[in-house]
């Protein structure tokens, strides 16, 4: 039982673990998806920041470019004489635009500036480009118009004359630092950095990091530090040459993401590239809390699942225990039931031992006399008695009602019987306490062999129990002792019963009763006879005890009652004189449901007056049941006389005589047989006298000789029934006898 429960739990546990694993895998995979998504978003972010930087750079340079374009009008036709004055008119913009100066170069390269400087700048790239008719913005240069040669950037545009020829180059100069500072845009809260580079990779503007130094080459000086970046650099260069935007990953100490976008300046004459870079940290710093919260979530989900699973296991274990209890626990004793007994026996491979089928005689009396609770309490007490005596490898179970089964390992029959006797003694003591008569343990014992099947063995033990009367004292029987032929015949009789009842094979025979004084017929007793197939009679002594055991007798009694009332009615209808006929009622009939109502209606149906029907009840049938008295009173009130049959057998007691629910006592043949023996005769005289004093009618049964008749006559016995006068006879013979 525990083993299979364990197996179920392991199965469940594995399922839960698998589910847990699946959930963890799903959540981890989910977290990767989320992190991937985050990475994507961050790249998008990076792209956005790069684009913003590009726009800022463009705006800044474009506004200056517009300024230059605006000023170019004034430069037409300017000469060396007018150039300084014209330039001075622009000086007002210098501070507003955070510039260093404006300058104009004549085609020969001579350059005049707003701060009065004059120099030959024909060697400068911006001059050359200007003269080619293109605007430009330079990288970081050393200032040629200043002695200290500070760092500057120069934006230039060509000035065309009316014929479209370049008549000079107008430029503005930034202090590099100022120019650079003006283009600072916060990049990922200072964690990232951007730079504007030209097509050669030279850093034109550096934003937000001291790694990036103006005029350094981003390809060789900055990114080229790690060889693994070569490929990325080539890709970047290719992308720049194609003028497209794009990003990727760079190798730096912690890993870096970049995005590069082209920025067209100076009406497309110049293209810079805005390169924005963030260290992987930025990404990790953003992804980490999400990932951490995801892991916390996983941990919580797992925890919930574990708690849930634990609860589930506890609950299902409880449920399982409940089911096991339901399946294997007896609801009255709370001990093992028969199913559990079978399992115990199955587990125990060795079968050698005694199988004992036990029941309690007259157990029903306890329920009737003391109530169902008392009955249940006794069942529990007996169970405790059985269990407390069990030794290792022995089992017992309460099967149902008053039935128990035991598997005992006694060394021999005697020691087994010794143990059973001990149980019986305890049960007898207990029965005495509750003052219910006839309570005894009965045992059917089967000595099991290794090869025996439990069901067969139990069947044999039960069969033995039904014959436990073999040993009257201790009420037990070994299966091997019982008369199997007889049992088989009994079974056949039981099988034929219903059919015979329908076929009318049960006949009513009548044994007349005579008045001791006058010798005239005063009545008769109806005695059942079973006609066998071969025409012979089966005597009631053969089948009545059998039918009393299995309860069939109640049906037979009712059948007899009906048959007798019908016969009486027939005789009455035929105008014959009728006499009271007594019908035997066995103990089982008295316990039959609605017995009074049933018999009453049968009688009514027949139309026979109640005084022509009598009922014979044995003293032992009265045992244990208090309301039998009430039942007998009902019959008597109706006018049916009650005869106490077989008085003198068993425990006849004066108390029974005094119960006042009988009209007649029938002295049993065993008492009559004592006539001739002094003590017996004294006893008889005493009983007859007592009976008369209690106003009871006395009938003597089994009177076989005149001497007995003489004694009974002398002692005022009222009626005589016996072979001396007549044996039981079929109805037609009895009819003739009455007619004589
Ligand atoms: P019982 O009710 O005590 O019936 C009297 C028995 O004594 C009858 O035996 C009868 O034949 C026998 N008997 C009468 N006079 C003498 C005699 O002088 N000498 C001897 N040796 N026997 C005598 P029977 O008919 O064999 O019935 C035996 C028992 O079977 C009855 O004892 C009664 O207890 C039971 N029985 C018979 N018919 C029925 C029935 O219809 N219902 C029930 N419940 N029991 C019945
Ligand atoms: Mg009788
Ligand atoms: Mg009798």
PDB file of N, CA and C in Angstrom, residues 319-395:
ATOM      1  N   UNK A 319      -5.707  12.905   0.393  1.00  0.00           N
ATOM      2  CA  UNK A 319      -6.825  12.329  -0.348  1.00  0.00           C
ATOM      3  C   UNK A 319      -6.587  10.833  -0.579  1.00  0.00           C
ATOM      4  N   UNK A 320      -5.305  10.557  -0.878  1.00  0.00           N
ATOM      5  CA  UNK A 320      -4.935   9.166  -1.114  1.00  0.00           C
ATOM      6  C   UNK A 320      -5.123   8.347   0.161  1.00  0.00           C
ATOM      7  N   UNK A 321      -4.685   8.973   1.261  1.00  0.00           N
ATOM      8  CA  UNK A 321      -4.827   8.278   2.544  1.00  0.00           C
ATOM      9  C   UNK A 321      -6.307   8.030   2.829  1.00  0.00           C
ATOM     10  N   UNK A 322      -7.109   9.076   2.472  1.00  0.00           N
ATOM     11  CA  UNK A 322      -8.545   8.941   2.717  1.00  0.00           C
ATOM     12  C   UNK A 322      -9.110   7.795   1.885  1.00  0.00           C
ATOM     13  N   UNK A 323      -8.639   7.754   0.628  1.00  0.00           N
ATOM     14  CA  UNK A 323      -9.132   6.703  -0.256  1.00  0.00           C
ATOM     15  C   UNK A 323      -8.658   5.334   0.215  1.00  0.00           C
ATOM     16  N   UNK A 324      -7.395   5.331   0.679  1.00  0.00           N
ATOM     17  CA  UNK A 324      -6.873   4.060   1.175  1.00  0.00           C
ATOM     18  C   UNK A 324      -7.659   3.624   2.405  1.00  0.00           C
ATOM     19  N   UNK A 325      -7.951   4.666   3.246  1.00  0.00           N
ATOM     20  CA  UNK A 325      -8.737   4.348   4.443  1.00  0.00           C
ATOM     21  C   UNK A 325     -10.088   3.791   4.032  1.00  0.00           C
ATOM     22  N   UNK A 326     -10.678   4.493   3.044  1.00  0.00           N
ATOM     23  CA  UNK A 326     -11.992   4.079   2.572  1.00  0.00           C
ATOM     24  C   UNK A 326     -11.944   2.653   2.020  1.00  0.00           C
ATOM     25  N   UNK A 327     -10.842   2.365   1.314  1.00  0.00           N
ATOM     26  CA  UNK A 327     -10.735   1.058   0.678  1.00  0.00           C
ATOM     27  C   UNK A 327     -10.335  -0.039   1.644  1.00  0.00           C
ATOM     28  N   UNK A 328      -9.503   0.304   2.623  1.00  0.00           N
ATOM     29  CA  UNK A 328      -8.922  -0.768   3.437  1.00  0.00           C
ATOM     30  C   UNK A 328      -9.266  -0.682   4.930  1.00  0.00           C
ATOM     31  N   UNK A 329     -10.066   0.301   5.286  1.00  0.00           N
ATOM     32  CA  UNK A 329     -10.365   0.423   6.709  1.00  0.00           C
ATOM     33  C   UNK A 329     -11.813   0.051   6.971  1.00  0.00           C
ATOM     34  N   UNK A 330     -12.005  -0.697   8.015  1.00  0.00           N
ATOM     35  CA  UNK A 330     -13.360  -1.059   8.377  1.00  0.00           C
ATOM     36  C   UNK A 330     -14.000   0.131   9.078  1.00  0.00           C
ATOM     37  N   UNK A 331     -15.219   0.473   8.648  1.00  0.00           N
ATOM     38  CA  UNK A 331     -15.793   1.720   9.183  1.00  0.00           C
ATOM     39  C   UNK A 331     -16.241   1.607  10.630  1.00  0.00           C
ATOM     40  N   UNK A 332     -16.419   0.404  11.125  1.00  0.00           N
ATOM     41  CA  UNK A 332     -16.825   0.285  12.538  1.00  0.00           C
ATOM     42  C   UNK A 332     -15.590   0.190  13.438  1.00  0.00           C
ATOM     43  N   UNK A 333     -14.701  -0.731  13.140  1.00  0.00           N
ATOM     44  CA  UNK A 333     -13.557  -0.953  14.042  1.00  0.00           C
ATOM     45  C   UNK A 333     -12.411   0.006  13.773  1.00  0.00           C
ATOM     46  N   UNK A 334     -12.416   0.643  12.588  1.00  0.00           N
ATOM     47  CA  UNK A 334     -11.300   1.477  12.127  1.00  0.00           C
ATOM     48  C   UNK A 334     -10.031   0.647  11.945  1.00  0.00           C
ATOM     49  N   UNK A 335     -10.191  -0.634  11.989  1.00  0.00           N
ATOM     50  CA  UNK A 335      -9.057  -1.527  11.745  1.00  0.00           C
ATOM     51  C   UNK A 335      -9.124  -2.036  10.314  1.00  0.00           C
ATOM     52  N   UNK A 336      -8.379  -3.088  10.044  1.00  0.00           N
ATOM     53  CA  UNK A 336      -8.337  -3.628   8.684  1.00  0.00           C
ATOM     54  C   UNK A 336      -9.676  -4.244   8.286  1.00  0.00           C
ATOM     55  N   UNK A 337     -10.002  -4.076   7.009  1.00  0.00           N
ATOM     56  CA  UNK A 337     -11.171  -4.776   6.493  1.00  0.00           C
ATOM     57  C   UNK A 337     -10.709  -5.989   5.668  1.00  0.00           C
ATOM     58  N   UNK A 338     -11.656  -6.654   5.048  1.00  0.00           N
ATOM     59  CA  UNK A 338     -11.302  -7.899   4.351  1.00  0.00           C
ATOM     60  C   UNK A 338     -10.344  -7.628   3.182  1.00  0.00           C
ATOM     61  N   UNK A 339     -10.562  -6.471   2.483  1.00  0.00           N
ATOM     62  CA  UNK A 339      -9.687  -6.156   1.348  1.00  0.00           C
ATOM     63  C   UNK A 339      -8.241  -6.031   1.815  1.00  0.00           C
ATOM     64  N   UNK A 340      -8.061  -5.389   2.985  1.00  0.00           N
ATOM     65  CA  UNK A 340      -6.706  -5.219   3.517  1.00  0.00           C
ATOM     66  C   UNK A 340      -6.140  -6.576   3.918  1.00  0.00           C
ATOM     67  N   UNK A 341      -7.004  -7.405   4.457  1.00  0.00           N
ATOM     68  CA  UNK A 341      -6.568  -8.744   4.862  1.00  0.00           C
ATOM     69  C   UNK A 341      -6.021  -9.498   3.639  1.00  0.00           C
ATOM     70  N   UNK A 342      -6.770  -9.365   2.521  1.00  0.00           N
ATOM     71  CA  UNK A 342      -6.338 -10.055   1.295  1.00  0.00           C
ATOM     72  C   UNK A 342      -4.976  -9.548   0.861  1.00  0.00           C
ATOM     73  N   UNK A 343      -4.779  -8.226   0.958  1.00  0.00           N
ATOM     74  CA  UNK A 343      -3.489  -7.652   0.545  1.00  0.00           C
ATOM     75  C   UNK A 343      -2.373  -8.162   1.458  1.00  0.00           C
ATOM     76  N   UNK A 344      -2.662  -8.181   2.759  1.00  0.00           N
ATOM     77  CA  UNK A 344      -1.656  -8.689   3.704  1.00  0.00           C
ATOM     78  C   UNK A 344      -1.265 -10.117   3.365  1.00  0.00           C
ATOM     79  N   UNK A 345      -2.283 -10.891   3.023  1.00  0.00           N
ATOM     80  CA  UNK A 345      -2.015 -12.297   2.720  1.00  0.00           C
ATOM     81  C   UNK A 345      -1.235 -12.423   1.407  1.00  0.00           C
ATOM     82  N   UNK A 346      -1.571 -11.533   0.478  1.00  0.00           N
ATOM     83  CA  UNK A 346      -0.886 -11.560  -0.815  1.00  0.00           C
ATOM     84  C   UNK A 346       0.592 -11.237  -0.639  1.00  0.00           C
ATOM     85  N   UNK A 347       0.864 -10.277   0.231  1.00  0.00           N
ATOM     86  CA  UNK A 347       2.249  -9.876   0.479  1.00  0.00           C
ATOM     87  C   UNK A 347       3.009 -10.988   1.164  1.00  0.00           C
ATOM     88  N   UNK A 348       2.302 -11.675   2.037  1.00  0.00           N
ATOM     89  CA  UNK A 348       2.964 -12.755   2.756  1.00  0.00           C
ATOM     90  C   UNK A 348       3.002 -13.961   1.828  1.00  0.00           C
ATOM     91  N   UNK A 349       4.161 -14.308   1.392  1.00  0.00           N
ATOM     92  CA  UNK A 349       4.242 -15.385   0.400  1.00  0.00           C
ATOM     93  C   UNK A 349       3.914 -16.739   1.026  1.00  0.00           C
ATOM     94  N   UNK A 350       4.359 -16.913   2.283  1.00  0.00           N
ATOM     95  CA  UNK A 350       4.146 -18.227   2.904  1.00  0.00           C
ATOM     96  C   UNK A 350       2.726 -18.328   3.440  1.00  0.00           C
ATOM     97  N   UNK A 351       2.054 -19.375   3.029  1.00  0.00           N
ATOM     98  CA  UNK A 351       0.646 -19.510   3.393  1.00  0.00           C
ATOM     99  C   UNK A 351       0.423 -20.460   4.565  1.00  0.00           C
ATOM    100  N   UNK A 352       1.460 -21.203   4.934  1.00  0.00           N
ATOM    101  CA  UNK A 352       1.271 -22.222   5.955  1.00  0.00           C
ATOM    102  C   UNK A 352       0.807 -21.567   7.254  1.00  0.00           C
ATOM    103  N   UNK A 353      -0.376 -21.955   7.699  1.00  0.00           N
ATOM    104  CA  UNK A 353      -0.910 -21.357   8.920  1.00  0.00           C
ATOM    105  C   UNK A 353      -2.391 -21.663   9.016  1.00  0.00           C
ATOM    106  N   UNK A 354      -3.033 -21.155  10.048  1.00  0.00           N
ATOM    107  CA  UNK A 354      -4.454 -21.440  10.248  1.00  0.00           C
ATOM    108  C   UNK A 354      -5.296 -20.244   9.811  1.00  0.00           C
ATOM    109  N   UNK A 355      -6.268 -20.539   8.945  1.00  0.00           N
ATOM    110  CA  UNK A 355      -7.210 -19.486   8.573  1.00  0.00           C
ATOM    111  C   UNK A 355      -8.463 -19.718   9.402  1.00  0.00           C
ATOM    112  N   UNK A 356      -8.857 -18.702  10.156  1.00  0.00           N
ATOM    113  CA  UNK A 356      -9.982 -18.875  11.078  1.00  0.00           C
ATOM    114  C   UNK A 356     -11.117 -17.939  10.675  1.00  0.00           C
ATOM    115  N   UNK A 357     -12.260 -18.520  10.347  1.00  0.00           N
ATOM    116  CA  UNK A 357     -13.458 -17.712  10.075  1.00  0.00           C
ATOM    117  C   UNK A 357     -14.247 -17.696  11.375  1.00  0.00           C
ATOM    118  N   UNK A 358     -14.521 -16.498  11.838  1.00  0.00           N
ATOM    119  CA  UNK A 358     -15.155 -16.400  13.161  1.00  0.00           C
ATOM    120  C   UNK A 358     -16.447 -15.602  13.064  1.00  0.00           C
ATOM    121  N   UNK A 359     -17.440 -16.003  13.826  1.00  0.00           N
ATOM    122  CA  UNK A 359     -18.612 -15.137  13.973  1.00  0.00           C
ATOM    123  C   UNK A 359     -19.161 -15.264  15.377  1.00  0.00           C
ATOM    124  N   UNK A 360     -20.192 -14.512  15.637  1.00  0.00           N
ATOM    125  CA  UNK A 360     -20.740 -14.471  16.998  1.00  0.00           C
ATOM    126  C   UNK A 360     -22.182 -14.963  16.915  1.00  0.00           C
ATOM    127  N   UNK A 361     -22.505 -15.961  17.701  1.00  0.00           N
ATOM    128  CA  UNK A 361     -23.872 -16.492  17.658  1.00  0.00           C
ATOM    129  C   UNK A 361     -24.830 -15.478  18.269  1.00  0.00           C
ATOM    130  N   UNK A 362     -26.005 -15.453  17.711  1.00  0.00           N
ATOM    131  CA  UNK A 362     -27.085 -14.583  18.212  1.00  0.00           C
ATOM    132  C   UNK A 362     -26.691 -13.113  18.321  1.00  0.00           C
ATOM    133  N   UNK A 363     -25.799 -12.693  17.467  1.00  0.00           N
ATOM    134  CA  UNK A 363     -25.330 -11.308  17.581  1.00  0.00           C
ATOM    135  C   UNK A 363     -26.483 -10.318  17.397  1.00  0.00           C
ATOM    136  N   UNK A 364     -27.420 -10.716  16.533  1.00  0.00           N
ATOM    137  CA  UNK A 364     -28.573  -9.850  16.275  1.00  0.00           C
ATOM    138  C   UNK A 364     -29.308  -9.489  17.554  1.00  0.00           C
ATOM    139  N   UNK A 365     -29.241 -10.394  18.538  1.00  0.00           N
ATOM    140  CA  UNK A 365     -29.938 -10.130  19.799  1.00  0.00           C
ATOM    141  C   UNK A 365     -29.403  -8.883  20.498  1.00  0.00           C
ATOM    142  N   UNK A 366     -28.114  -8.632  20.294  1.00  0.00           N
ATOM    143  CA  UNK A 366     -27.526  -7.466  20.974  1.00  0.00           C
ATOM    144  C   UNK A 366     -28.142  -6.207  20.398  1.00  0.00           C
ATOM    145  N   UNK A 367     -28.195  -6.172  19.069  1.00  0.00           N
ATOM    146  CA  UNK A 367     -28.778  -4.995  18.426  1.00  0.00           C
ATOM    147  C   UNK A 367     -30.208  -4.793  18.891  1.00  0.00           C
ATOM    148  N   UNK A 368     -30.941  -5.927  19.007  1.00  0.00           N
ATOM    149  CA  UNK A 368     -32.352  -5.826  19.387  1.00  0.00           C
ATOM    150  C   UNK A 368     -32.487  -5.449  20.864  1.00  0.00           C
ATOM    151  N   UNK A 369     -31.696  -6.135  21.694  1.00  0.00           N
ATOM    152  CA  UNK A 369     -31.870  -5.946  23.138  1.00  0.00           C
ATOM    153  C   UNK A 369     -31.194  -4.683  23.638  1.00  0.00           C
ATOM    154  N   UNK A 370     -30.013  -4.389  23.117  1.00  0.00           N
ATOM    155  CA  UNK A 370     -29.258  -3.277  23.702  1.00  0.00           C
ATOM    156  C   UNK A 370     -29.060  -2.123  22.725  1.00  0.00           C
ATOM    157  N   UNK A 371     -29.504  -2.293  21.500  1.00  0.00           N
ATOM    158  CA  UNK A 371     -29.380  -1.196  20.533  1.00  0.00           C
ATOM    159  C   UNK A 371     -28.152  -1.363  19.653  1.00  0.00           C
ATOM    160  N   UNK A 372     -28.204  -0.650  18.510  1.00  0.00           N
ATOM    161  CA  UNK A 372     -27.141  -0.813  17.508  1.00  0.00           C
ATOM    162  C   UNK A 372     -25.792  -0.323  18.042  1.00  0.00           C
ATOM    163  N   UNK A 373     -25.835   0.743  18.850  1.00  0.00           N
ATOM    164  CA  UNK A 373     -24.560   1.270  19.365  1.00  0.00           C
ATOM    165  C   UNK A 373     -23.845   0.234  20.210  1.00  0.00           C
ATOM    166  N   UNK A 374     -24.638  -0.474  21.037  1.00  0.00           N
ATOM    167  CA  UNK A 374     -24.037  -1.511  21.875  1.00  0.00           C
ATOM    168  C   UNK A 374     -23.456  -2.606  20.988  1.00  0.00           C
ATOM    169  N   UNK A 375     -24.185  -2.919  19.908  1.00  0.00           N
ATOM    170  CA  UNK A 375     -23.710  -3.935  18.969  1.00  0.00           C
ATOM    171  C   UNK A 375     -22.388  -3.506  18.362  1.00  0.00           C
ATOM    172  N   UNK A 376     -22.329  -2.237  17.892  1.00  0.00           N
ATOM    173  CA  UNK A 376     -21.086  -1.733  17.290  1.00  0.00           C
ATOM    174  C   UNK A 376     -19.949  -1.728  18.305  1.00  0.00           C
ATOM    175  N   UNK A 377     -20.294  -1.344  19.541  1.00  0.00           N
ATOM    176  CA  UNK A 377     -19.255  -1.287  20.582  1.00  0.00           C
ATOM    177  C   UNK A 377     -18.679  -2.680  20.809  1.00  0.00           C
ATOM    178  N   UNK A 378     -19.563  -3.682  20.789  1.00  0.00           N
ATOM    179  CA  UNK A 378     -19.072  -5.046  21.007  1.00  0.00           C
ATOM    180  C   UNK A 378     -18.191  -5.489  19.828  1.00  0.00           C
ATOM    181  N   UNK A 379     -18.609  -5.111  18.631  1.00  0.00           N
ATOM    182  CA  UNK A 379     -17.788  -5.454  17.456  1.00  0.00           C
ATOM    183  C   UNK A 379     -16.377  -4.873  17.619  1.00  0.00           C
ATOM    184  N   UNK A 380     -16.320  -3.625  18.098  1.00  0.00           N
ATOM    185  CA  UNK A 380     -15.009  -2.983  18.296  1.00  0.00           C
ATOM    186  C   UNK A 380     -14.228  -3.687  19.405  1.00  0.00           C
ATOM    187  N   UNK A 381     -14.931  -4.007  20.498  1.00  0.00           N
ATOM    188  CA  UNK A 381     -14.245  -4.674  21.617  1.00  0.00           C
ATOM    189  C   UNK A 381     -13.650  -5.996  21.165  1.00  0.00           C
ATOM    190  N   UNK A 382     -14.465  -6.748  20.423  1.00  0.00           N
ATOM    191  CA  UNK A 382     -13.986  -8.061  19.965  1.00  0.00           C
ATOM    192  C   UNK A 382     -12.790  -7.874  19.046  1.00  0.00           C
ATOM    193  N   UNK A 383     -12.887  -6.856  18.197  1.00  0.00           N
ATOM    194  CA  UNK A 383     -11.768  -6.574  17.286  1.00  0.00           C
ATOM    195  C   UNK A 383     -10.486  -6.307  18.087  1.00  0.00           C
ATOM    196  N   UNK A 384     -10.639  -5.506  19.146  1.00  0.00           N
ATOM    197  CA  UNK A 384      -9.458  -5.217  19.980  1.00  0.00           C
ATOM    198  C   UNK A 384      -8.905  -6.498  20.595  1.00  0.00           C
ATOM    199  N   UNK A 385      -9.824  -7.381  21.019  1.00  0.00           N
ATOM    200  CA  UNK A 385      -9.386  -8.646  21.614  1.00  0.00           C
ATOM    201  C   UNK A 385      -8.566  -9.440  20.594  1.00  0.00           C
ATOM    202  N   UNK A 386      -9.050  -9.448  19.357  1.00  0.00           N
ATOM    203  CA  UNK A 386      -8.366 -10.211  18.316  1.00  0.00           C
ATOM    204  C   UNK A 386      -7.009  -9.594  18.002  1.00  0.00           C
ATOM    205  N   UNK A 387      -7.023  -8.285  17.806  1.00  0.00           N
ATOM    206  CA  UNK A 387      -5.790  -7.610  17.399  1.00  0.00           C
ATOM    207  C   UNK A 387      -4.727  -7.696  18.486  1.00  0.00           C
ATOM    208  N   UNK A 388      -5.180  -7.541  19.742  1.00  0.00           N
ATOM    209  CA  UNK A 388      -4.195  -7.533  20.830  1.00  0.00           C
ATOM    210  C   UNK A 388      -3.495  -8.891  20.945  1.00  0.00           C
ATOM    211  N   UNK A 389      -4.143  -9.954  20.461  1.00  0.00           N
ATOM    212  CA  UNK A 389      -3.531 -11.277  20.575  1.00  0.00           C
ATOM    213  C   UNK A 389      -2.678 -11.647  19.364  1.00  0.00           C
ATOM    214  N   UNK A 390      -2.666 -10.775  18.351  1.00  0.00           N
ATOM    215  CA  UNK A 390      -1.935 -11.133  17.125  1.00  0.00           C
ATOM    216  C   UNK A 390      -0.422 -11.076  17.336  1.00  0.00           C
ATOM    217  N   UNK A 391       0.248 -12.034  16.730  1.00  0.00           N
ATOM    218  CA  UNK A 391       1.708 -12.018  16.802  1.00  0.00           C
ATOM    219  C   UNK A 391       2.267 -11.633  15.439  1.00  0.00           C
ATOM    220  N   UNK A 392       3.580 -11.607  15.354  1.00  0.00           N
ATOM    221  CA  UNK A 392       4.201 -11.173  14.107  1.00  0.00           C
ATOM    222  C   UNK A 392       3.740 -12.050  12.942  1.00  0.00           C
ATOM    223  N   UNK A 393       3.458 -11.395  11.827  1.00  0.00           N
ATOM    224  CA  UNK A 393       3.042 -12.116  10.620  1.00  0.00           C
ATOM    225  C   UNK A 393       1.659 -12.731  10.718  1.00  0.00           C
ATOM    226  N   UNK A 394       0.897 -12.303  11.687  1.00  0.00           N
ATOM    227  CA  UNK A 394      -0.495 -12.764  11.780  1.00  0.00           C
ATOM    228  C   UNK A 394      -1.401 -11.583  11.435  1.00  0.00           C
ATOM    229  N   UNK A 395      -2.543 -11.892  10.834  1.00  0.00           N
ATOM    230  CA  UNK A 395      -3.452 -10.811  10.433  1.00  0.00           C
ATOM    231  C   UNK A 395      -4.873 -11.124  10.863  1.00  0.00           C
TER     232      UNK A 395
END
